Coordinates of C-alpha atoms and ligand atoms in Angstrom, one line a residue:
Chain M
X4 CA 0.0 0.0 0.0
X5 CA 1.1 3.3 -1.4
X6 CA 0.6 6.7 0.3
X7 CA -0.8 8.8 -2.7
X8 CA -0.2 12.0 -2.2
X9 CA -2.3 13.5 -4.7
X10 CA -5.1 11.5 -3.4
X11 CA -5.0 13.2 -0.1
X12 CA -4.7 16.6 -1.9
X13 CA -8.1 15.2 -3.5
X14 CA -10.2 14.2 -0.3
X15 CA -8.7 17.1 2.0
X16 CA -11.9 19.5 1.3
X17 CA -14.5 16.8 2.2
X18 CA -12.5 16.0 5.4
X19 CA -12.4 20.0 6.2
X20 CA -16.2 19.9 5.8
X21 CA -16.6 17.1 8.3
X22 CA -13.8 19.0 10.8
X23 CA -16.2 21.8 10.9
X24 CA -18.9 19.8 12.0
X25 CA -16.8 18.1 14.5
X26 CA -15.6 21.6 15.8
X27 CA -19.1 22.9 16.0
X28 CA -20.5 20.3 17.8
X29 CA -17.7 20.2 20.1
X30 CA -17.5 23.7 21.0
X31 CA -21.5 23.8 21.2
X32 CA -21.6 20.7 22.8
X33 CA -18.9 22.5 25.5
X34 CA -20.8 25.7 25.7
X35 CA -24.0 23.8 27.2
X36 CA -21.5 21.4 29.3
X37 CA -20.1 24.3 30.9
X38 CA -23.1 26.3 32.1
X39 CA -25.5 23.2 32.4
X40 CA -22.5 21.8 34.9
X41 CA -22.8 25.1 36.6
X42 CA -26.4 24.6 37.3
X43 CA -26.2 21.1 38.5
X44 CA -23.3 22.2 40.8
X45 CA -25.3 25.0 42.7
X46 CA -28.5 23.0 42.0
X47 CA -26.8 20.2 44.5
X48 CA -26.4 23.2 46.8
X49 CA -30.2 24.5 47.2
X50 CA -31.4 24.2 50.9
X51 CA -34.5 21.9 48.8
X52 CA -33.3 18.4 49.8
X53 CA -35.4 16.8 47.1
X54 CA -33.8 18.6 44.6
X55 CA -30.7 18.1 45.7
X56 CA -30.9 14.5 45.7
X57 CA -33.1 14.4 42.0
X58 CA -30.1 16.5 41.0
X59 CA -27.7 14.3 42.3
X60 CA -29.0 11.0 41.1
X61 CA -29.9 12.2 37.5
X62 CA -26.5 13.5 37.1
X63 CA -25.2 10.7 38.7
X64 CA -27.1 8.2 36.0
X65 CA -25.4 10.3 33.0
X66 CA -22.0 10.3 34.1
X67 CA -22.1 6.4 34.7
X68 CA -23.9 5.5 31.6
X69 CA -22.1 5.7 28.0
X70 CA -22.7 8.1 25.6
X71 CA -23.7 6.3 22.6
X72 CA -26.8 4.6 24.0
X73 CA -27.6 8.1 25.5
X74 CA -27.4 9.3 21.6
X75 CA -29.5 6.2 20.7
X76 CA -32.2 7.4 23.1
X77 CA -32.5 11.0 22.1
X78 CA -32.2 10.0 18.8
X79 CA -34.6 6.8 18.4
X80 CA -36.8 6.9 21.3
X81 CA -37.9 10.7 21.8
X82 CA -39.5 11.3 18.4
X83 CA -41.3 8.4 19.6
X84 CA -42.6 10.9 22.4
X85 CA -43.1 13.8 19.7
X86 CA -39.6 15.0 19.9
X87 CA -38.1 15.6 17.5
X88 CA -34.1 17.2 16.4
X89 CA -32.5 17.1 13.7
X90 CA -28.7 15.4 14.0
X91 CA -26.4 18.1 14.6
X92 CA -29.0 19.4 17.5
X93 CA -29.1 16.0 19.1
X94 CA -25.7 15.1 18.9
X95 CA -24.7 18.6 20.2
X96 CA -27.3 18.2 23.1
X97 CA -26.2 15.0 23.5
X98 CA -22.7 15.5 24.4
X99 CA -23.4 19.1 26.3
X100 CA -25.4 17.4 28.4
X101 CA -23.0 14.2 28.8
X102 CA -20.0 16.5 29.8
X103 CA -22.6 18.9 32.1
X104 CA -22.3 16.0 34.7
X105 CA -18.5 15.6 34.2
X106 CA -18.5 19.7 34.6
X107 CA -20.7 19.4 37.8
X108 CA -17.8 17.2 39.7
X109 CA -15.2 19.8 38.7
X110 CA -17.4 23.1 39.9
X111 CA -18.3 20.6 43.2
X112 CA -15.1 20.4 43.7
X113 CA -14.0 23.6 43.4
X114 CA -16.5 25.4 45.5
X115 CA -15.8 22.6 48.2
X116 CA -12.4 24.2 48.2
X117 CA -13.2 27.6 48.9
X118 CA -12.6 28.2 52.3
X119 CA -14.7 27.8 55.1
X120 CA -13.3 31.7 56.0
X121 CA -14.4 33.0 53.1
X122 CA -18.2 32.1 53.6
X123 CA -17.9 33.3 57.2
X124 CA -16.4 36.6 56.3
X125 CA -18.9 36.9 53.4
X126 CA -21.9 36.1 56.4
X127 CA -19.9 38.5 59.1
X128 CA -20.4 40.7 56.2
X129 CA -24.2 40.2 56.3
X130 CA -23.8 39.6 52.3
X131 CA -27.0 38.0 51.1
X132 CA -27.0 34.8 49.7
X133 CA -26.7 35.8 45.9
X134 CA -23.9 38.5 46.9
X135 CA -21.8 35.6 48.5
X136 CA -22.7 33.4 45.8
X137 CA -21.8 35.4 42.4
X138 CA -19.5 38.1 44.4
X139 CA -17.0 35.4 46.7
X140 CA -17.3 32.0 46.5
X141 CA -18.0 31.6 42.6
X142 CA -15.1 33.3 41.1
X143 CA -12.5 31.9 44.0
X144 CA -13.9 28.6 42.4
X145 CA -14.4 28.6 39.0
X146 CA -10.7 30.2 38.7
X147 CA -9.0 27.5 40.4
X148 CA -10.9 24.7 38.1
X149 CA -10.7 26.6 34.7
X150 CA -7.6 24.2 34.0
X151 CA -9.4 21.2 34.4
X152 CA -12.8 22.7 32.3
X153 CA -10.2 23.6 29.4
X154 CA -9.1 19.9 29.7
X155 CA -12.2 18.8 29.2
X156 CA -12.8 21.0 26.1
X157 CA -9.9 18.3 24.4
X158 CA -11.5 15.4 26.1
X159 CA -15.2 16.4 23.9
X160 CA -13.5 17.3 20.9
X161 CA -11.8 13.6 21.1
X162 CA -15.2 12.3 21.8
X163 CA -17.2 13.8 19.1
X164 CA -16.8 11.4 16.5
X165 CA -19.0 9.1 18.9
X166 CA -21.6 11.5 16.7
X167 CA -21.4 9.6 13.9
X168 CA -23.6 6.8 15.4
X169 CA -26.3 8.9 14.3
X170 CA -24.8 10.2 11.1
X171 CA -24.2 13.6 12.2
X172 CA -21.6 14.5 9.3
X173 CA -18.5 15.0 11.6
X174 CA -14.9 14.1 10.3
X175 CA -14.7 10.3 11.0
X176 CA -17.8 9.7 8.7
X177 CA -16.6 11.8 6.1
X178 CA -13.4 10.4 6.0
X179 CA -15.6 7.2 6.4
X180 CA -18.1 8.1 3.6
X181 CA -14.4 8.8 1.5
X182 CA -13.3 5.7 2.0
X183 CA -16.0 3.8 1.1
X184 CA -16.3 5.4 -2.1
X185 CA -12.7 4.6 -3.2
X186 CA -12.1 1.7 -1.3
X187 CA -8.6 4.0 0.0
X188 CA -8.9 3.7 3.6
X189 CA -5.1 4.9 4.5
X190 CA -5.2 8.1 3.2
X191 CA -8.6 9.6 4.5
X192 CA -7.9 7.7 8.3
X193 CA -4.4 8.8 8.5
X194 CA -5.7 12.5 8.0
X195 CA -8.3 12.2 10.7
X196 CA -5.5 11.2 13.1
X197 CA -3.6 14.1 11.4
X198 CA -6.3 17.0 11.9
X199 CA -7.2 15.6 15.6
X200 CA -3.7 15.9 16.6
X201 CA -3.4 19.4 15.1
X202 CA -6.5 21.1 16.4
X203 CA -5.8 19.3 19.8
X204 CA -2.4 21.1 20.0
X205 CA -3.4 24.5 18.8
X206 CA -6.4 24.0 21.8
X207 CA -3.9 23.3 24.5
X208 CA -1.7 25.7 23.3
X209 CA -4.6 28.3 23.6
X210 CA -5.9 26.8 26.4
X211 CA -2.5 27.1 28.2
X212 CA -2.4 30.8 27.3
X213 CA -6.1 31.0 28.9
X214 CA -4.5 29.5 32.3
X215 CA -1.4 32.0 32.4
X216 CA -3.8 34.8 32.1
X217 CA -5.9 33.8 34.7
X218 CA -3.2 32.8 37.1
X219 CA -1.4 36.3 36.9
X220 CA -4.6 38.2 37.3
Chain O
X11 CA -17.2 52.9 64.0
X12 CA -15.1 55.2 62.0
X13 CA -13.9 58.8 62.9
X14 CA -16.4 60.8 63.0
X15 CA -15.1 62.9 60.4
X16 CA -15.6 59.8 57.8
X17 CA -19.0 59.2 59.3
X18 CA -21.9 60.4 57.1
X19 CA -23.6 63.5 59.2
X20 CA -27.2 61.6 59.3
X21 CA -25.6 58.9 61.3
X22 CA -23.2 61.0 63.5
X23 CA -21.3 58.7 66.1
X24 CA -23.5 58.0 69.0
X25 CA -21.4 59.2 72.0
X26 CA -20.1 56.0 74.2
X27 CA -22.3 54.3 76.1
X28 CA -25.0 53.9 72.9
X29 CA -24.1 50.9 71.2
X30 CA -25.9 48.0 72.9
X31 CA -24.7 45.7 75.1
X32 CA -24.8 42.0 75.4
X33 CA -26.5 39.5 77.8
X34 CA -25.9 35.5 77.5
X35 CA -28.5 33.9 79.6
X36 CA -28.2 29.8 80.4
X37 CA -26.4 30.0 76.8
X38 CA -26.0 26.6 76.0
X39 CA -23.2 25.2 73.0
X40 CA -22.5 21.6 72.3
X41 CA -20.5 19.7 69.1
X42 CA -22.1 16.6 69.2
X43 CA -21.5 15.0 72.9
X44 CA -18.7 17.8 73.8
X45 CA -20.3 20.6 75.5
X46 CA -18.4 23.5 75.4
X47 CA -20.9 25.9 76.7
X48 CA -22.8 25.1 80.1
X49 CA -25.3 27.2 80.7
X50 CA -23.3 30.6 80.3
X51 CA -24.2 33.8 82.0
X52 CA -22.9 37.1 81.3
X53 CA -23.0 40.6 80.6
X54 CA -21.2 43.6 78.7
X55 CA -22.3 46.6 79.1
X56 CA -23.0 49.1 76.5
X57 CA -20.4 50.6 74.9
X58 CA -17.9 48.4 77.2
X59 CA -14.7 46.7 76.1
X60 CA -14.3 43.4 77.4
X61 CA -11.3 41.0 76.8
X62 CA -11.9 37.3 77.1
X63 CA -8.7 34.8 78.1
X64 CA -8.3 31.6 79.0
X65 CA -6.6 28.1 77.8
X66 CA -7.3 26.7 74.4
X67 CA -10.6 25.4 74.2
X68 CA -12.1 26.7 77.0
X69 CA -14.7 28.5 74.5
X70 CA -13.6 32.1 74.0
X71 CA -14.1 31.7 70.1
X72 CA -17.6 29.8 70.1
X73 CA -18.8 32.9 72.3
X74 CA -17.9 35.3 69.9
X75 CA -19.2 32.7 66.8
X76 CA -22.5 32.8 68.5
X77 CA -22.8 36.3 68.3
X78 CA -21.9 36.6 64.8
X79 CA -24.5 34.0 63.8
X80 CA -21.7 31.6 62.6
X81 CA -22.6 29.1 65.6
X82 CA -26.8 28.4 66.4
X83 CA -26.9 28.0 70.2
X84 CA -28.6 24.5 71.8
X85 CA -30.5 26.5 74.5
X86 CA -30.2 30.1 76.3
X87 CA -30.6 33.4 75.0
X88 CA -28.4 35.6 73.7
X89 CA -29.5 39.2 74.0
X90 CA -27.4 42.1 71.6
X91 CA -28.8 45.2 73.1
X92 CA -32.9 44.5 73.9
X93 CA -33.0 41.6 71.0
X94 CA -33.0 38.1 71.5
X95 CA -30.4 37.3 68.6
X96 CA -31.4 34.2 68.1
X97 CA -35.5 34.4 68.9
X98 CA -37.8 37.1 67.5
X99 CA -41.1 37.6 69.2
X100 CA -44.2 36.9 66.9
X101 CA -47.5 37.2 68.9
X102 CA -45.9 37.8 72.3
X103 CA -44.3 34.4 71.9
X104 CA -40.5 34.2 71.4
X105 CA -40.0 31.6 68.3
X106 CA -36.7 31.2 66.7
X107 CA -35.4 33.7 64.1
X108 CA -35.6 33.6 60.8
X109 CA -33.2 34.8 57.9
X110 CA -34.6 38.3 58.1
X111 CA -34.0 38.8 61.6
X112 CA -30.7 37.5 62.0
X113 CA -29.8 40.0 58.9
X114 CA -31.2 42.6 60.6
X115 CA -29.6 41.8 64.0
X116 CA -26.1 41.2 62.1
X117 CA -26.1 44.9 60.8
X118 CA -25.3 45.4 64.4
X119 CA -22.2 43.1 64.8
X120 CA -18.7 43.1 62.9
X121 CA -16.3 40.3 63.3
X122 CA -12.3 40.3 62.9
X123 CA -10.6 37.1 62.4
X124 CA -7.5 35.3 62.7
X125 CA -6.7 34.7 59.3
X126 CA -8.1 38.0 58.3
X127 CA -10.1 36.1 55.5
X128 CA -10.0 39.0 52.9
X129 CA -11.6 38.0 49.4
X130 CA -9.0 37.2 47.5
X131 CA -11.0 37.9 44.2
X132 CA -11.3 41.8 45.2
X133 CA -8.8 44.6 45.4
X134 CA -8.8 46.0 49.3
X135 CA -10.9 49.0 47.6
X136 CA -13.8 46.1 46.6
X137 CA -13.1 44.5 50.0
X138 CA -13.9 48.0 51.8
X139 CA -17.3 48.8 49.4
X140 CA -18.8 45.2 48.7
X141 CA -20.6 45.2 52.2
X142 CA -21.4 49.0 52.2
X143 CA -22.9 48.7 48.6
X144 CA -24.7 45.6 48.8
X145 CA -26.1 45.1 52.5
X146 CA -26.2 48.5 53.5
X147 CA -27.5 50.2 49.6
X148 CA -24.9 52.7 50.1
X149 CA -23.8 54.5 46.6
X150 CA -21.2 53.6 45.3
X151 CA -19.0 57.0 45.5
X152 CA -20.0 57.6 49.2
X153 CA -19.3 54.1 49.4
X154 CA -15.4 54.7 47.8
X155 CA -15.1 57.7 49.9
X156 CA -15.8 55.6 53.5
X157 CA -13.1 53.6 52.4
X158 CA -10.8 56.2 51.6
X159 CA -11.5 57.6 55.2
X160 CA -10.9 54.2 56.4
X161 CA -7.7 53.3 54.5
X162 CA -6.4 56.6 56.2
X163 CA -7.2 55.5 58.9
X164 CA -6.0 51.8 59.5
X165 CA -2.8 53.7 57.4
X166 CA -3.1 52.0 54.1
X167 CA -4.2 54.9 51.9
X168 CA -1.7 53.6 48.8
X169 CA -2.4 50.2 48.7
X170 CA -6.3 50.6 47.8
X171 CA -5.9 49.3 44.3
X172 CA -3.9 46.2 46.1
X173 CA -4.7 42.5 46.2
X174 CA -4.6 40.8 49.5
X175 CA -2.1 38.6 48.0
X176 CA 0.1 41.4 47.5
X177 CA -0.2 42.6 51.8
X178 CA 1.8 41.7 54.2
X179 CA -0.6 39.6 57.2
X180 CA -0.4 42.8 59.2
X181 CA -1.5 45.0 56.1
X182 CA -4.4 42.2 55.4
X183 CA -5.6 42.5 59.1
X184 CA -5.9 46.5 59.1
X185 CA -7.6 46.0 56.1
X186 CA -9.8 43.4 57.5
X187 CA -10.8 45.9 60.3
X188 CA -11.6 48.6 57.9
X189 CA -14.0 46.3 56.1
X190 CA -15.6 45.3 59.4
X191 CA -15.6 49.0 60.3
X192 CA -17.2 49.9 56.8
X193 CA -20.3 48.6 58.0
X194 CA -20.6 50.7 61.1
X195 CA -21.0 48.0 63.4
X196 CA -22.0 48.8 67.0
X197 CA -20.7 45.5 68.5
X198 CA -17.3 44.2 67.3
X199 CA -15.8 40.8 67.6
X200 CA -12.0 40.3 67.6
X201 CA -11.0 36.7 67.9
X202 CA -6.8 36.7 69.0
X203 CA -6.7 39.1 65.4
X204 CA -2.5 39.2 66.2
X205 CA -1.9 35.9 66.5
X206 CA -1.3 34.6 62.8
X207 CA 0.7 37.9 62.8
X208 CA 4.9 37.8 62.7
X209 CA 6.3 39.6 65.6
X210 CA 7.2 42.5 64.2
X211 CA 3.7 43.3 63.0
X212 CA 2.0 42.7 66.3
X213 CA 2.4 46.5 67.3
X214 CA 1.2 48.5 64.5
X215 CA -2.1 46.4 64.5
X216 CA -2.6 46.6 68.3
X217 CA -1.8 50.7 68.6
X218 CA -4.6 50.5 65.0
X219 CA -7.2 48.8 67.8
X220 CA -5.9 51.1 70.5
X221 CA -7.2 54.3 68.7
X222 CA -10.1 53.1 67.2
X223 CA -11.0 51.7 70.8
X224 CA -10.1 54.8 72.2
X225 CA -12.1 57.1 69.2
X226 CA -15.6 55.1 69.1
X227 CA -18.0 54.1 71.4
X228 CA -18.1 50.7 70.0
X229 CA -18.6 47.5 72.5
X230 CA -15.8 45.3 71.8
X231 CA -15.5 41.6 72.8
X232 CA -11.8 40.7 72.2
X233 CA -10.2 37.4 72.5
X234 CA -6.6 37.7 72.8
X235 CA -3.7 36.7 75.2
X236 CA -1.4 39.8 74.9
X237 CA -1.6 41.3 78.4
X238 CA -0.5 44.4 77.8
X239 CA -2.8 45.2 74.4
X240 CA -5.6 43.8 76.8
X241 CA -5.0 46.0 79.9
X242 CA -5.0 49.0 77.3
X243 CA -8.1 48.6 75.5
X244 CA -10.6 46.6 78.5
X245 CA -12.6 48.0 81.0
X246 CA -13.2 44.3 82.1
X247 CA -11.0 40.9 81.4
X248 CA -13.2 37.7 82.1
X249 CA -11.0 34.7 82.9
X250 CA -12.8 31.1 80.7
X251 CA -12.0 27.4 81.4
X252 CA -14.8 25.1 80.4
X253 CA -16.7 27.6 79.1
X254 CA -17.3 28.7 82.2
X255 CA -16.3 32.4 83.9
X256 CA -13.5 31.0 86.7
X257 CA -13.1 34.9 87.4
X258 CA -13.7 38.7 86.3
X259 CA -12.5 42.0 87.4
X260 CA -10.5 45.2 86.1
X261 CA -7.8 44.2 83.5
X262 CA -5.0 45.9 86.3
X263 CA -6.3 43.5 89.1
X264 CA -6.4 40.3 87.0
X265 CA -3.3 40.5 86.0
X266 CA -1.8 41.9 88.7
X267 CA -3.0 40.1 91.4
X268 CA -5.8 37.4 90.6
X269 CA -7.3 35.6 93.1
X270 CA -7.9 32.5 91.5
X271 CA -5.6 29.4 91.0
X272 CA -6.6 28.7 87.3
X273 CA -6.3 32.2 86.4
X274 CA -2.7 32.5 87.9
X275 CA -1.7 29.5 86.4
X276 CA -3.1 30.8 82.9
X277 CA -1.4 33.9 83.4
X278 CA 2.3 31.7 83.6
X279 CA 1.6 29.6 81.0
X280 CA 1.1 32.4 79.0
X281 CA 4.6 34.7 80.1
X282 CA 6.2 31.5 80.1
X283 CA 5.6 31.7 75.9
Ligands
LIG306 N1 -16.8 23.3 64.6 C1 -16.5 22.6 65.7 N2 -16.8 21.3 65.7 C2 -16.5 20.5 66.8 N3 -15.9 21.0 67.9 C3 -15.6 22.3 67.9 C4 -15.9 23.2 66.8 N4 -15.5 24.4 67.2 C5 -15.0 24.3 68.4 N5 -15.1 23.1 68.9 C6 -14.7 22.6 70.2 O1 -15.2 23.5 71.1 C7 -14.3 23.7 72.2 C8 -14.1 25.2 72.4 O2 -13.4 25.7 71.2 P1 -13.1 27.3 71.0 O3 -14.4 28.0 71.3 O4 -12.5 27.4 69.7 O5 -12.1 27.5 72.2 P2 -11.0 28.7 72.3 O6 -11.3 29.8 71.3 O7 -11.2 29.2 73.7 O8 -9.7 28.1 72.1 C9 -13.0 23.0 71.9 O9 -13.1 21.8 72.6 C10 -13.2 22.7 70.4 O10 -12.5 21.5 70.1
LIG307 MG1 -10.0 30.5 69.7

């Protein structure tokens, strides 16, 4: 087997096409994680002890369960219920919603770390409860975890081509679709590798700058 | 409270004696089977400065967490001026407090702690106006210019713009008075607020608690084991082991010559450090 170089040059615009649907879905996907985690985090902290535990148990279910079937369900079984998405909405639901509950153990986490001074100070204070909220204890702890929420921005992207269970047109089926039509799988596989590795670096790399910034400031 | 020449004219500074006092009746504190507190009884007066000592663990910090609302009593009252702080009356029945009351009675009470516990996310400016603008509604310039008076005051005018991070502990405890005093407390708590410090910044925080003692009327509850600091700012030193009072008196006589066995030992242990 022969690497054929003009062949790549041949299939590189599909395989673009299909990065931009993996890159949208990701950084969609990411956006809901990120602020739907938020919400189950300080959702887990309301004085309600039913929704606490709801909270706690739903998220719990998510995290433990993998994310293909969860795409199977969302994508076979609610517009059974009158629900219905089209691909790119599921699969980017899918995975914000997947990665929420990953988020929600990170922003646990890091509020669990503030400091038990900081919420009596904030009380001494006579802050109200949104003031202590939004004003101390959520930036001390979304600072200190916004390494491990850029991680995860890598860890979705990785994950996206799970999408193409329900033929959302990411990368891996087009360079799938490419194949198939040729019957030239090294080529079209080799450059999915190739473009994951790249756009992975340039994120970590931006991602890194992100960090700096926030840990001078 | 602040000078009165930082003191917005339609709250001048009460002369001394206004602020309200304090009054634990049977005050009772346990964590889980420990009891710490036994049926407490005591009294500050209004406007009075009382210094708490004793060994470690005898209770002096759970007193003054109780009266911040950080701790929730098991029984007893605890009065701050004529208010139950922990009961409100509804119908002529006392019943326990609810959020609203223990905010209200709170705007009453500052605390200063050990380890300072400045927000970190906020420059000292933000530390000074975040109570001011958000408990109190004060506007945000009159707000700025309160801590301005106060920065003067506690002598940290140039570091407003400053993160805590960037202080040294003793400029992050004046700090952490000023934002107490920024809410124009009537009652404030100071648990052993030198003892994180190094040495050499003992003194310039003590004299800061000297003339604010000395230039407001407020009634100060102070926990702290430096004898000469205490005999300066107290009208009254009450000696605690077991959360119980072993012996009171002017700070000259208890130090001087105390008449009880516990409190002379204290007194050793403490030189002897
Ligand atoms: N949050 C807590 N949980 C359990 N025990 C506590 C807590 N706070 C204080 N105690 C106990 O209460 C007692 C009195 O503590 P404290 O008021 O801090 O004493 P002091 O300030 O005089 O050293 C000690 O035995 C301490 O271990
Ligand atoms: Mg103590």
């Amino acid at each position: 087997m022969e690497w054929d170089w003009s062949y790549t040059g041949d299939i590189i615009p599909d395989l673009l096409r299909g990065l931009r649907y993996t890159v949208i879905a990701t950084l969609l996907g990411y956006l809901i994680a990120v602020v739907l985690g938020l919400v189950w985090a300080l959702l887990r902290r309301t004085p309600n002890v039913v929704v606490r535990q709801v909270v706690r148990w739903v998220t719990e279910f998510i995290r433990c369960t993998p994310l293909i079937p969860q795409l199977f369900f969302a994508f076979y079984v609610l517009p059974t219920w009158g629900l219905t998405f089209g691909k790119l909405t599921v699969g980017v639901l899918m995975l914000g919603i997947h990665y929420s509950t990953y988020m929600a153990e990170v922003y646990r986490a890091g509020i669990a770390d503030v400091p038990r001074g900081q919420w009596e100070a904030a009380k001494a204070l006579n802050l109200p409860r949104t003031r202590v909220w939004l004003d101390v204890v959520l930036p001390q702890a979304v600072r200190k975890v916004i390494p491990t929420l850029g991680n995860y921005l890598i860890a979705m992207f990785k994950d996206s081509p799970l999408l193409l269970a329900i033929g959302v047109p990411e990368l891996l089926t087009s360079a799938r679709s490419v194949g198939a039509r040729t019957f030239e799988y090294l080529e079209p596989m080799t450059m999915v590798g190739v473009l994951f590795i790249v756009v992975s670096v340039i994120s970590s790399i931006l991602l890194r700058r992100l960090e700096r910034h926030y840990a001078t400031n | 409270m602040p000078p009165t020449d930082t003191t917005p004219e339609k709250d001048a500074a009460p002369l001394r004696g206004s602020a309200p006092g304090i009054r634990f009746e049977k005050v009772i504190k346990r964590f889980g089977s420990n009891t710490v507190l036994r049926e407490l009884d005591f009294t500050v007066a209004p406007g009075e400065r009382v210094t708490l000592i004793g060994p470690s663990g005898s209770g002096k910090t759970t007193i003054l967490r109780l009266l911040m609302t950080l701790e929730k009593p098991d029984g007893g009252l605890i009065f701050v001026g004529d208010d139950p702080l922990w009961h409100m009356d509804r119908g002529g029945k006392r019943v326990p407090a609810n959020q609203k009351h223990l905010h209200e009675m709170r705007k009453r009470i500052g605390m200063v702690f050990q380890q300072f516990n400045l927000f970190p996310n906020m420059n000292v400016l933000r530390n000074l106006t975040e109570g001011p603008m958000r408990v109190l509604g004060v506007p945000r310039d009159e707000a700025v210019e309160r801590a301005k008076g106060l920065l003067d005051l506690v002598g940290l005018a140039d570091k407003i713009d400053a993160h805590p991070s960037q202080l040294s502990g003793g400029q992050q405890q004046r700090v952490a008075i000023a934002r107490a005093l920024a809410m124009e407390p009537q009652v404030l708590l100071l648990d052993e607020v030198t003892s994180a410090l190094d040495p050499e910044l003992v003194v310039g925080v003590q004299d800061l608690l000297r003339d604010i003692a000395r230039q407001s009327d407020l009634t100060l509850l102070c926990v702290t084991h430096e004898m000469t600091f205490a005999k300066d700012i107290s009208d009254r030193v009450l000696m605690f082991d077991q959360g119980q009072i072993v012996e009171e008196g002017p700070p000259e006589r208890m130090f001087g010559e105390p008449s009880e066995q516990r409190t002379r030992d204290f007194l050793q242990a403490v030189l002897a450090t």
